[in-house]
Amino acid sequence: MDLNKETYFQRQTILPEIGEKGQNMLQKAKVLVIGCGGLGSPIAIYLATSGIGELHLVDFDTISISNLHRQVFFKVEDIQLVKVEVLANEIKKRAPFTKVTFTNEAVSKNSILGLISNFDVVVDGTDNLQIKYLINDACVIAKKPLIYGSLYKFDGYVSTFNVLNGDGDYTCNLRDAFPEIATDIPNCEEAGTMNPIVGIIALLQANEVIKLITKTGKLLVNELLIYNVLENTQFKMKLKKNKSLNIKTIFENSNYLDIHCATQDSSLLISSEEFKKRINDKNIEVISVFNNVDVLLPFEVSQKIPYKNFDANTFTPDFNKNYVIICKRGITSYDVTLKLKEKFPSLNVFSLVEGTGGYL
């Protein structure tokens, strides 16, 4: 079907605050969405259908059963497929005037600056706190505006960071709100979340992108919007620029790894490359400690023991086996590995580095 662009965007361009001028701004814009799960997938769909000219998606993950309750643009038949590829195909069905591309790998300190360099706006749809700080710091260094969103149980957080203002300076960023990376805040998989708050925050982020590009309305700059879905309340926390922070130095000196991962004993770890080589060995015993025992994994496992139920005292090992413990990020699996090694010092037991996220 040959679609008419003017008709497609008619309900938007009829708004005097947008008009043809604003729509042309959207069509010329290049937006990067990092993380394509609960936040990133609706953000990407809404931005594409609003008329963003170029959209690039970044995510390393595949679709699992537990994603479907809040990542509503994925379907049952998409389980185990690559998120960015499925999402890009969904966008192509809906948004014929947007060029969509994707990268199926995790962002890292080595890749982030090169990745964001070609885009006008960066959107954070991730659920990993260390990666959020990595994205933030890179955007400050590269002078890119960042649309931030995060979730914790029934609360959602939104802000527009690092926007060039009238006096030649840049607005506040994540480190002006929280200077240090907290080490005790779980992600959605660990803490849980309701699906409405995910959609609400995602749409607020998409709204900020559209306002930023079209220069319309009041942006959430120098403040952090905190929305609670249970009470239906919102609070705007005012932010003040901390000019004493040298984010370039912070970036150079940080590895952006989870504090637990950064202190892991290498002798108790197995890399994804080594694991792939040995996965079919008969003496390898793979144990999943995902709390969700129904999660689909990219390889066969010997046992599924939820982390919350794991007790080294009731575990009966086979000392002729080499055990590999797996989880999503390599944190809970390492904790289990430590407990088994303490209980059975001669046991050959290893934690999969970076979990299944690093394996894919």
Tab-separated table of C-alpha atoms in Angstrom:
chain	number	residue	atom	x	y	z
A	1	MET	CA	0.000	0.000	0.000
A	2	ASP	CA	1.289	3.452	-0.944
A	3	LEU	CA	0.854	5.670	2.122
A	4	ASN	CA	0.602	9.431	1.979
A	5	LYS	CA	2.910	11.130	4.474
A	6	GLU	CA	0.697	14.187	4.945
A	7	THR	CA	-2.300	12.013	5.767
A	8	TYR	CA	-0.285	9.734	8.066
A	9	PHE	CA	0.814	12.639	10.298
A	10	GLN	CA	-2.312	14.783	9.872
A	11	ARG	CA	-3.493	14.557	13.504
A	12	GLN	CA	-0.083	15.730	14.667
A	13	THR	CA	0.665	18.452	12.129
A	14	ILE	CA	-2.746	20.034	12.689
A	15	LEU	CA	-1.474	21.052	16.111
A	16	PRO	CA	-0.167	24.624	15.725
A	17	GLU	CA	2.614	23.864	18.230
A	18	ILE	CA	3.905	21.122	15.889
A	19	GLY	CA	2.764	21.943	12.376
A	20	GLU	CA	4.749	21.135	9.259
A	21	LYS	CA	7.839	22.799	10.726
A	22	GLY	CA	7.854	20.564	13.802
A	23	GLN	CA	7.115	17.486	11.724
A	24	ASN	CA	10.079	18.250	9.480
A	25	MET	CA	12.261	18.537	12.597
A	26	LEU	CA	11.146	15.078	13.671
A	27	GLN	CA	11.772	13.685	10.196
A	28	LYS	CA	15.334	15.016	10.203
A	29	ALA	CA	16.120	13.738	13.706
A	30	LYS	CA	18.322	10.757	14.529
A	31	VAL	CA	17.478	9.049	17.819
A	32	LEU	CA	19.294	6.239	19.626
A	33	VAL	CA	17.309	3.965	21.980
A	34	ILE	CA	19.490	1.852	24.284
A	35	GLY	CA	17.571	-1.024	25.850
A	36	CYS	CA	14.543	-2.470	24.077
A	37	GLY	CA	12.559	-4.049	26.907
A	38	GLY	CA	9.693	-2.619	28.950
A	39	LEU	CA	10.773	0.993	28.474
A	40	GLY	CA	12.633	0.858	25.187
A	41	SER	CA	10.105	-1.042	23.087
A	42	PRO	CA	7.150	1.375	23.503
A	43	ILE	CA	9.514	4.347	23.330
A	44	ALA	CA	10.791	3.119	19.973
A	45	ILE	CA	7.305	2.400	18.578
A	46	TYR	CA	5.904	5.774	19.615
A	47	LEU	CA	8.922	7.702	18.363
A	48	ALA	CA	8.807	5.957	15.010
A	49	THR	CA	5.093	6.558	14.530
A	50	SER	CA	5.568	10.202	15.565
A	51	GLY	CA	7.825	10.610	12.531
A	52	ILE	CA	11.409	10.332	13.770
A	53	GLY	CA	13.535	10.058	10.621
A	54	GLU	CA	16.186	7.624	11.843
A	55	LEU	CA	15.906	5.313	14.808
A	56	HIS	CA	18.644	2.973	16.014
A	57	LEU	CA	17.910	0.254	18.581
A	58	VAL	CA	20.477	-1.369	20.877
A	59	ASP	CA	19.920	-4.469	23.016
A	60	PHE	CA	21.768	-7.751	23.572
A	61	ASP	CA	18.870	-9.813	24.927
A	62	THR	CA	16.351	-12.322	23.631
A	63	ILE	CA	12.648	-12.420	24.493
A	64	SER	CA	11.610	-14.565	27.458
A	65	ILE	CA	8.230	-15.548	28.871
A	66	SER	CA	8.608	-13.174	31.838
A	67	ASN	CA	9.115	-10.233	29.439
A	68	LEU	CA	5.663	-10.497	27.895
A	69	HIS	CA	3.650	-9.088	30.791
A	70	ARG	CA	5.166	-5.615	30.376
A	71	GLN	CA	6.999	-5.661	27.034
A	72	VAL	CA	3.710	-5.560	25.172
A	73	PHE	CA	5.006	-5.272	21.617
A	74	PHE	CA	6.437	-8.804	21.855
A	75	LYS	CA	4.232	-11.859	21.351
A	76	VAL	CA	4.239	-15.452	22.582
A	77	GLU	CA	5.608	-16.652	19.267
A	78	ASP	CA	8.555	-14.249	19.644
A	79	ILE	CA	9.966	-16.065	22.699
A	80	GLN	CA	13.707	-16.773	22.318
A	81	LEU	CA	13.991	-14.420	19.332
A	82	VAL	CA	16.325	-11.409	19.355
A	83	LYS	CA	14.596	-8.346	20.836
A	84	VAL	CA	16.044	-5.673	18.560
A	85	GLU	CA	15.271	-7.646	15.411
A	86	VAL	CA	11.663	-8.346	16.407
A	87	LEU	CA	11.137	-4.739	17.492
A	88	ALA	CA	12.667	-3.360	14.285
A	89	ASN	CA	10.303	-5.518	12.239
A	90	GLU	CA	7.307	-4.318	14.279
A	91	ILE	CA	8.327	-0.714	13.653
A	92	LYS	CA	8.634	-1.303	9.910
A	93	LYS	CA	5.036	-2.556	9.860
A	94	ARG	CA	3.785	0.630	11.514
A	95	ALA	CA	6.120	3.467	10.574
A	96	PRO	CA	6.949	3.590	6.858
A	97	PHE	CA	8.617	6.989	7.121
A	98	THR	CA	11.230	5.968	9.690
A	99	LYS	CA	14.537	4.297	8.870
A	100	VAL	CA	15.158	1.756	11.628
A	101	THR	CA	18.444	-0.070	12.280
A	102	PHE	CA	19.707	-2.069	15.241
A	103	THR	CA	22.720	-3.413	17.095
A	104	ASN	CA	22.361	-6.779	18.814
A	105	GLU	CA	24.998	-6.417	21.521
A	106	ALA	CA	25.461	-4.841	24.940
A	107	VAL	CA	26.876	-1.336	25.259
A	108	SER	CA	30.268	-1.035	26.925
A	109	LYS	CA	32.754	1.606	27.919
A	110	ASN	CA	34.745	0.829	24.774
A	111	SER	CA	31.790	1.221	22.406
A	112	ILE	CA	29.548	3.865	23.959
A	113	LEU	CA	31.202	7.066	22.699
A	114	GLY	CA	31.392	5.819	19.133
A	115	LEU	CA	27.811	4.573	19.339
A	116	ILE	CA	26.230	7.851	20.445
A	117	SER	CA	28.318	10.111	18.210
A	118	ASN	CA	25.988	9.888	15.193
A	119	PHE	CA	22.715	10.700	16.975
A	120	ASP	CA	20.915	13.866	18.027
A	121	VAL	CA	19.220	12.382	21.094
A	122	VAL	CA	19.962	9.366	23.285
A	123	VAL	CA	17.182	7.540	25.161
A	124	ASP	CA	17.945	5.282	28.126
A	125	GLY	CA	15.594	2.286	28.253
A	126	THR	CA	17.944	0.044	30.247
A	127	ASP	CA	17.363	-1.578	33.657
A	128	ASN	CA	20.978	-1.792	34.823
A	129	LEU	CA	22.178	1.009	37.089
A	130	GLN	CA	25.835	0.758	36.092
A	131	ILE	CA	24.922	1.007	32.406
A	132	LYS	CA	22.695	4.002	33.131
A	133	TYR	CA	25.688	5.837	34.599
A	134	LEU	CA	27.829	4.754	31.656
A	135	ILE	CA	25.281	6.201	29.213
A	136	ASN	CA	24.918	9.373	31.268
A	137	ASP	CA	28.642	10.014	31.547
A	138	ALA	CA	29.202	9.354	27.847
A	139	CYS	CA	26.420	11.793	26.918
A	140	VAL	CA	27.973	14.487	29.106
A	141	ILE	CA	31.372	13.965	27.462
A	142	ALA	CA	29.894	13.886	23.942
A	143	LYS	CA	27.468	16.757	24.701
A	144	LYS	CA	24.408	14.742	23.781
A	145	PRO	CA	20.965	15.221	25.381
A	146	LEU	CA	19.786	12.148	27.293
A	147	ILE	CA	16.189	11.182	28.017
A	148	TYR	CA	16.358	9.204	31.244
A	149	GLY	CA	13.841	6.740	32.630
A	150	SER	CA	13.988	4.151	35.395
A	151	LEU	CA	11.695	2.017	37.542
A	152	TYR	CA	11.570	0.711	41.086
A	153	LYS	CA	8.537	-1.367	42.095
A	154	PHE	CA	5.607	1.113	41.930
A	155	ASP	CA	7.697	4.215	41.206
A	156	GLY	CA	8.964	5.577	37.925
A	157	TYR	CA	11.566	8.289	37.294
A	158	VAL	CA	11.922	10.547	34.257
A	159	SER	CA	14.195	13.441	33.367
A	160	THR	CA	15.795	15.126	30.389
A	161	PHE	CA	19.507	15.486	31.049
A	162	ASN	CA	22.371	17.433	29.525
A	163	VAL	CA	20.514	19.879	27.297
A	164	LEU	CA	22.378	22.945	26.030
A	165	ASN	CA	20.720	25.998	27.554
A	166	GLY	CA	20.707	29.650	26.608
A	167	ASP	CA	23.878	30.636	28.439
A	168	GLY	CA	26.054	28.032	26.709
A	169	ASP	CA	26.044	25.634	29.655
A	170	TYR	CA	24.336	22.254	29.950
A	171	THR	CA	21.484	21.300	32.236
A	172	CYS	CA	21.791	18.768	35.051
A	173	ASN	CA	22.618	15.120	34.506
A	174	LEU	CA	22.182	11.886	36.473
A	175	ARG	CA	25.182	12.562	38.723
A	176	ASP	CA	23.641	15.871	39.801
A	177	ALA	CA	20.728	13.841	41.180
A	178	PHE	CA	22.736	10.867	42.480
A	179	PRO	CA	26.526	11.427	42.328
A	180	GLU	CA	27.482	7.829	43.160
A	181	ILE	CA	26.236	4.534	41.761
A	182	ALA	CA	24.157	2.828	44.444
A	183	THR	CA	25.088	-0.796	45.067
A	184	ASP	CA	21.928	-1.960	46.826
A	185	ILE	CA	19.158	-1.195	44.319
A	186	PRO	CA	17.783	-4.271	42.513
A	187	ASN	CA	16.548	-4.189	38.929
A	188	CYS	CA	12.986	-5.036	37.865
A	189	GLU	CA	13.741	-8.750	37.620
A	190	GLU	CA	14.866	-8.790	41.234
A	191	ALA	CA	12.445	-6.247	42.786
A	192	GLY	CA	9.380	-6.746	40.586
A	193	THR	CA	7.179	-4.161	38.873
A	194	MET	CA	3.616	-3.638	37.617
A	195	ASN	CA	3.186	-3.219	33.899
A	196	PRO	CA	1.212	0.083	33.901
A	197	ILE	CA	4.095	2.045	35.466
A	198	VAL	CA	6.430	0.709	32.767
A	199	GLY	CA	4.182	2.013	29.996
A	200	ILE	CA	3.592	5.343	31.738
A	201	ILE	CA	7.301	6.080	32.135
A	202	ALA	CA	8.084	4.955	28.586
A	203	LEU	CA	5.491	7.332	27.137
A	204	LEU	CA	6.727	10.193	29.285
A	205	GLN	CA	10.210	9.563	27.871
A	206	ALA	CA	8.897	9.501	24.295
A	207	ASN	CA	7.043	12.726	25.008
A	208	GLU	CA	10.267	14.380	26.190
A	209	VAL	CA	12.051	13.361	22.971
A	210	ILE	CA	9.307	14.872	20.808
A	211	LYS	CA	9.259	18.112	22.821
A	212	LEU	CA	13.043	18.368	22.714
A	213	ILE	CA	13.262	17.904	18.951
A	214	THR	CA	10.322	20.171	18.077
A	215	LYS	CA	11.268	22.781	20.689
A	216	THR	CA	7.740	22.613	22.064
A	217	GLY	CA	6.528	22.803	25.654
A	218	LYS	CA	8.508	22.662	28.896
A	219	LEU	CA	11.142	19.954	29.233
A	220	LEU	CA	11.885	18.031	32.428
A	221	VAL	CA	15.286	19.687	32.786
A	222	ASN	CA	17.002	20.369	36.109
A	223	GLU	CA	14.391	18.217	37.830
A	224	LEU	CA	13.528	14.558	38.267
A	225	LEU	CA	9.885	13.550	37.945
A	226	ILE	CA	8.936	10.745	40.347
A	227	TYR	CA	5.595	9.082	39.625
A	228	ASN	CA	3.894	6.574	41.948
A	229	VAL	CA	1.348	4.331	40.291
A	230	LEU	CA	-0.357	3.172	43.518
A	231	GLU	CA	-1.158	6.655	44.803
A	232	ASN	CA	-1.310	8.236	41.337
A	233	THR	CA	0.953	10.986	42.623
A	234	GLN	CA	3.914	12.774	41.140
A	235	PHE	CA	6.713	14.787	42.648
A	236	LYS	CA	9.342	16.881	40.901
A	237	MET	CA	12.698	16.827	42.671
A	238	LYS	CA	14.668	19.958	41.831
A	239	LEU	CA	18.263	19.344	40.727
A	240	LYS	CA	21.252	21.627	41.074
A	241	LYS	CA	24.329	21.490	38.885
A	242	ASN	CA	27.383	20.096	40.672
A	243	LYS	CA	30.200	21.882	38.881
A	244	SER	CA	32.873	20.215	40.990
A	245	LEU	CA	32.318	16.873	39.255
A	246	ASN	CA	34.759	16.066	36.459
A	247	ILE	CA	32.786	13.470	34.540
A	248	LYS	CA	35.499	12.922	31.966
A	249	THR	CA	37.852	11.835	34.768
A	250	ILE	CA	35.110	9.692	36.313
A	251	PHE	CA	34.566	8.011	32.941
A	252	GLU	CA	38.269	7.314	32.474
A	253	ASN	CA	38.615	5.783	35.940
A	254	SER	CA	35.405	3.722	36.057
A	255	ASN	CA	34.773	0.242	34.685
A	256	TYR	CA	30.957	0.465	35.098
A	257	LEU	CA	30.762	-3.105	36.301
A	258	ASP	CA	28.466	-4.210	39.080
A	259	ILE	CA	30.405	-3.867	42.335
A	260	HIS	CA	29.797	-7.551	43.017
A	261	CYS	CA	31.157	-8.530	39.591
A	262	ALA	CA	34.188	-6.276	39.968
A	263	THR	CA	35.326	-8.133	43.093
A	264	GLN	CA	34.750	-11.701	41.907
A	265	ASP	CA	37.543	-14.265	42.255
A	266	SER	CA	38.626	-15.206	38.722
A	267	SER	CA	39.422	-18.772	39.800
A	268	LEU	CA	35.696	-19.315	40.406
A	269	LEU	CA	34.618	-17.992	37.018
A	270	ILE	CA	34.154	-19.477	33.570
A	271	SER	CA	33.935	-17.214	30.525
A	272	SER	CA	31.178	-17.603	27.963
A	273	GLU	CA	33.784	-18.563	25.344
A	274	GLU	CA	35.177	-21.370	27.499
A	275	PHE	CA	31.705	-22.488	28.504
A	276	LYS	CA	30.626	-22.751	24.863
A	277	LYS	CA	33.628	-24.963	24.148
A	278	ARG	CA	32.887	-27.288	27.064
A	279	ILE	CA	29.092	-27.209	27.242
A	280	ASN	CA	28.716	-30.661	25.675
A	281	ASP	CA	31.297	-32.321	27.929
A	282	LYS	CA	29.747	-35.204	29.838
A	283	ASN	CA	31.369	-34.116	33.071
A	284	ILE	CA	29.815	-30.624	32.952
A	285	GLU	CA	26.786	-30.142	35.198
A	286	VAL	CA	24.905	-26.880	34.561
A	287	ILE	CA	22.712	-25.504	37.345
A	288	SER	CA	20.305	-22.600	36.790
A	289	VAL	CA	19.583	-20.418	39.822
A	290	PHE	CA	17.030	-18.189	38.105
A	291	ASN	CA	14.152	-17.589	40.502
A	292	ASN	CA	11.841	-18.008	37.517
A	293	VAL	CA	12.270	-21.722	36.800
A	294	ASP	CA	10.266	-21.349	33.575
A	295	VAL	CA	12.708	-18.926	31.958
A	296	LEU	CA	13.841	-20.169	28.562
A	297	LEU	CA	17.599	-20.636	28.336
A	298	PRO	CA	19.885	-20.831	25.286
A	299	PHE	CA	21.245	-24.229	26.384
A	300	GLU	CA	20.207	-27.296	28.357
A	301	VAL	CA	20.658	-27.298	32.130
A	302	SER	CA	20.977	-30.236	34.493
A	303	GLN	CA	19.123	-28.701	37.425
A	304	LYS	CA	16.938	-25.679	38.141
A	305	ILE	CA	17.218	-24.474	41.727
A	306	PRO	CA	15.714	-21.016	42.434
A	307	TYR	CA	18.269	-18.766	44.097
A	308	LYS	CA	15.812	-17.861	46.854
A	309	ASN	CA	15.550	-21.573	47.766
A	310	PHE	CA	19.192	-22.540	47.363
A	311	ASP	CA	20.821	-24.125	50.418
A	312	ALA	CA	24.368	-25.455	50.153
A	313	ASN	CA	23.735	-27.645	53.203
A	314	THR	CA	21.143	-29.694	51.338
A	315	PHE	CA	23.108	-29.914	48.094
A	316	THR	CA	24.607	-33.313	47.269
A	317	PRO	CA	27.543	-32.864	44.882
A	318	ASP	CA	29.200	-35.324	42.545
A	319	PHE	CA	32.913	-34.660	42.927
A	320	ASN	CA	33.587	-36.203	39.520
A	321	LYS	CA	31.619	-33.392	37.892
A	322	ASN	CA	32.481	-29.793	37.014
A	323	TYR	CA	29.589	-27.545	38.023
A	324	VAL	CA	28.682	-24.345	36.181
A	325	ILE	CA	26.184	-22.095	37.946
A	326	ILE	CA	24.197	-19.673	35.794
A	327	CYS	CA	21.904	-16.698	36.305
A	328	LYS	CA	21.101	-13.635	34.197
A	329	ARG	CA	23.970	-11.317	35.162
A	330	GLY	CA	26.500	-13.525	36.943
A	331	ILE	CA	25.816	-12.079	40.395
A	332	THR	CA	23.529	-14.559	42.145
A	333	SER	CA	25.340	-17.429	40.400
A	334	TYR	CA	28.614	-16.210	41.875
A	335	ASP	CA	27.063	-16.073	45.339
A	336	VAL	CA	25.915	-19.692	44.957
A	337	THR	CA	29.369	-20.671	43.687
A	338	LEU	CA	30.971	-19.106	46.752
A	339	LYS	CA	28.622	-20.957	49.093
A	340	LEU	CA	29.286	-24.287	47.389
A	341	LYS	CA	33.038	-23.716	47.421
A	342	GLU	CA	32.948	-22.857	51.117
A	343	LYS	CA	30.898	-25.974	51.885
A	344	PHE	CA	32.855	-28.264	49.525
A	345	PRO	CA	36.403	-26.866	49.051
A	346	SER	CA	37.481	-29.615	46.641
A	347	LEU	CA	34.420	-29.228	44.396
A	348	ASN	CA	35.049	-27.907	40.878
A	349	VAL	CA	32.382	-25.209	40.647
A	350	PHE	CA	32.310	-22.062	38.514
A	351	SER	CA	30.026	-19.114	37.890
A	352	LEU	CA	29.301	-18.086	34.292
A	353	VAL	CA	30.769	-14.608	33.775
A	354	GLU	CA	28.039	-12.004	33.139
A	355	GLY	CA	25.442	-14.788	33.150
A	356	THR	CA	23.252	-15.583	30.181
A	357	GLY	CA	23.339	-11.895	29.223
A	358	GLY	CA	27.022	-12.213	28.417
A	359	TYR	CA	26.591	-15.626	26.813
A	360	LEU	CA	24.222	-14.542	24.038
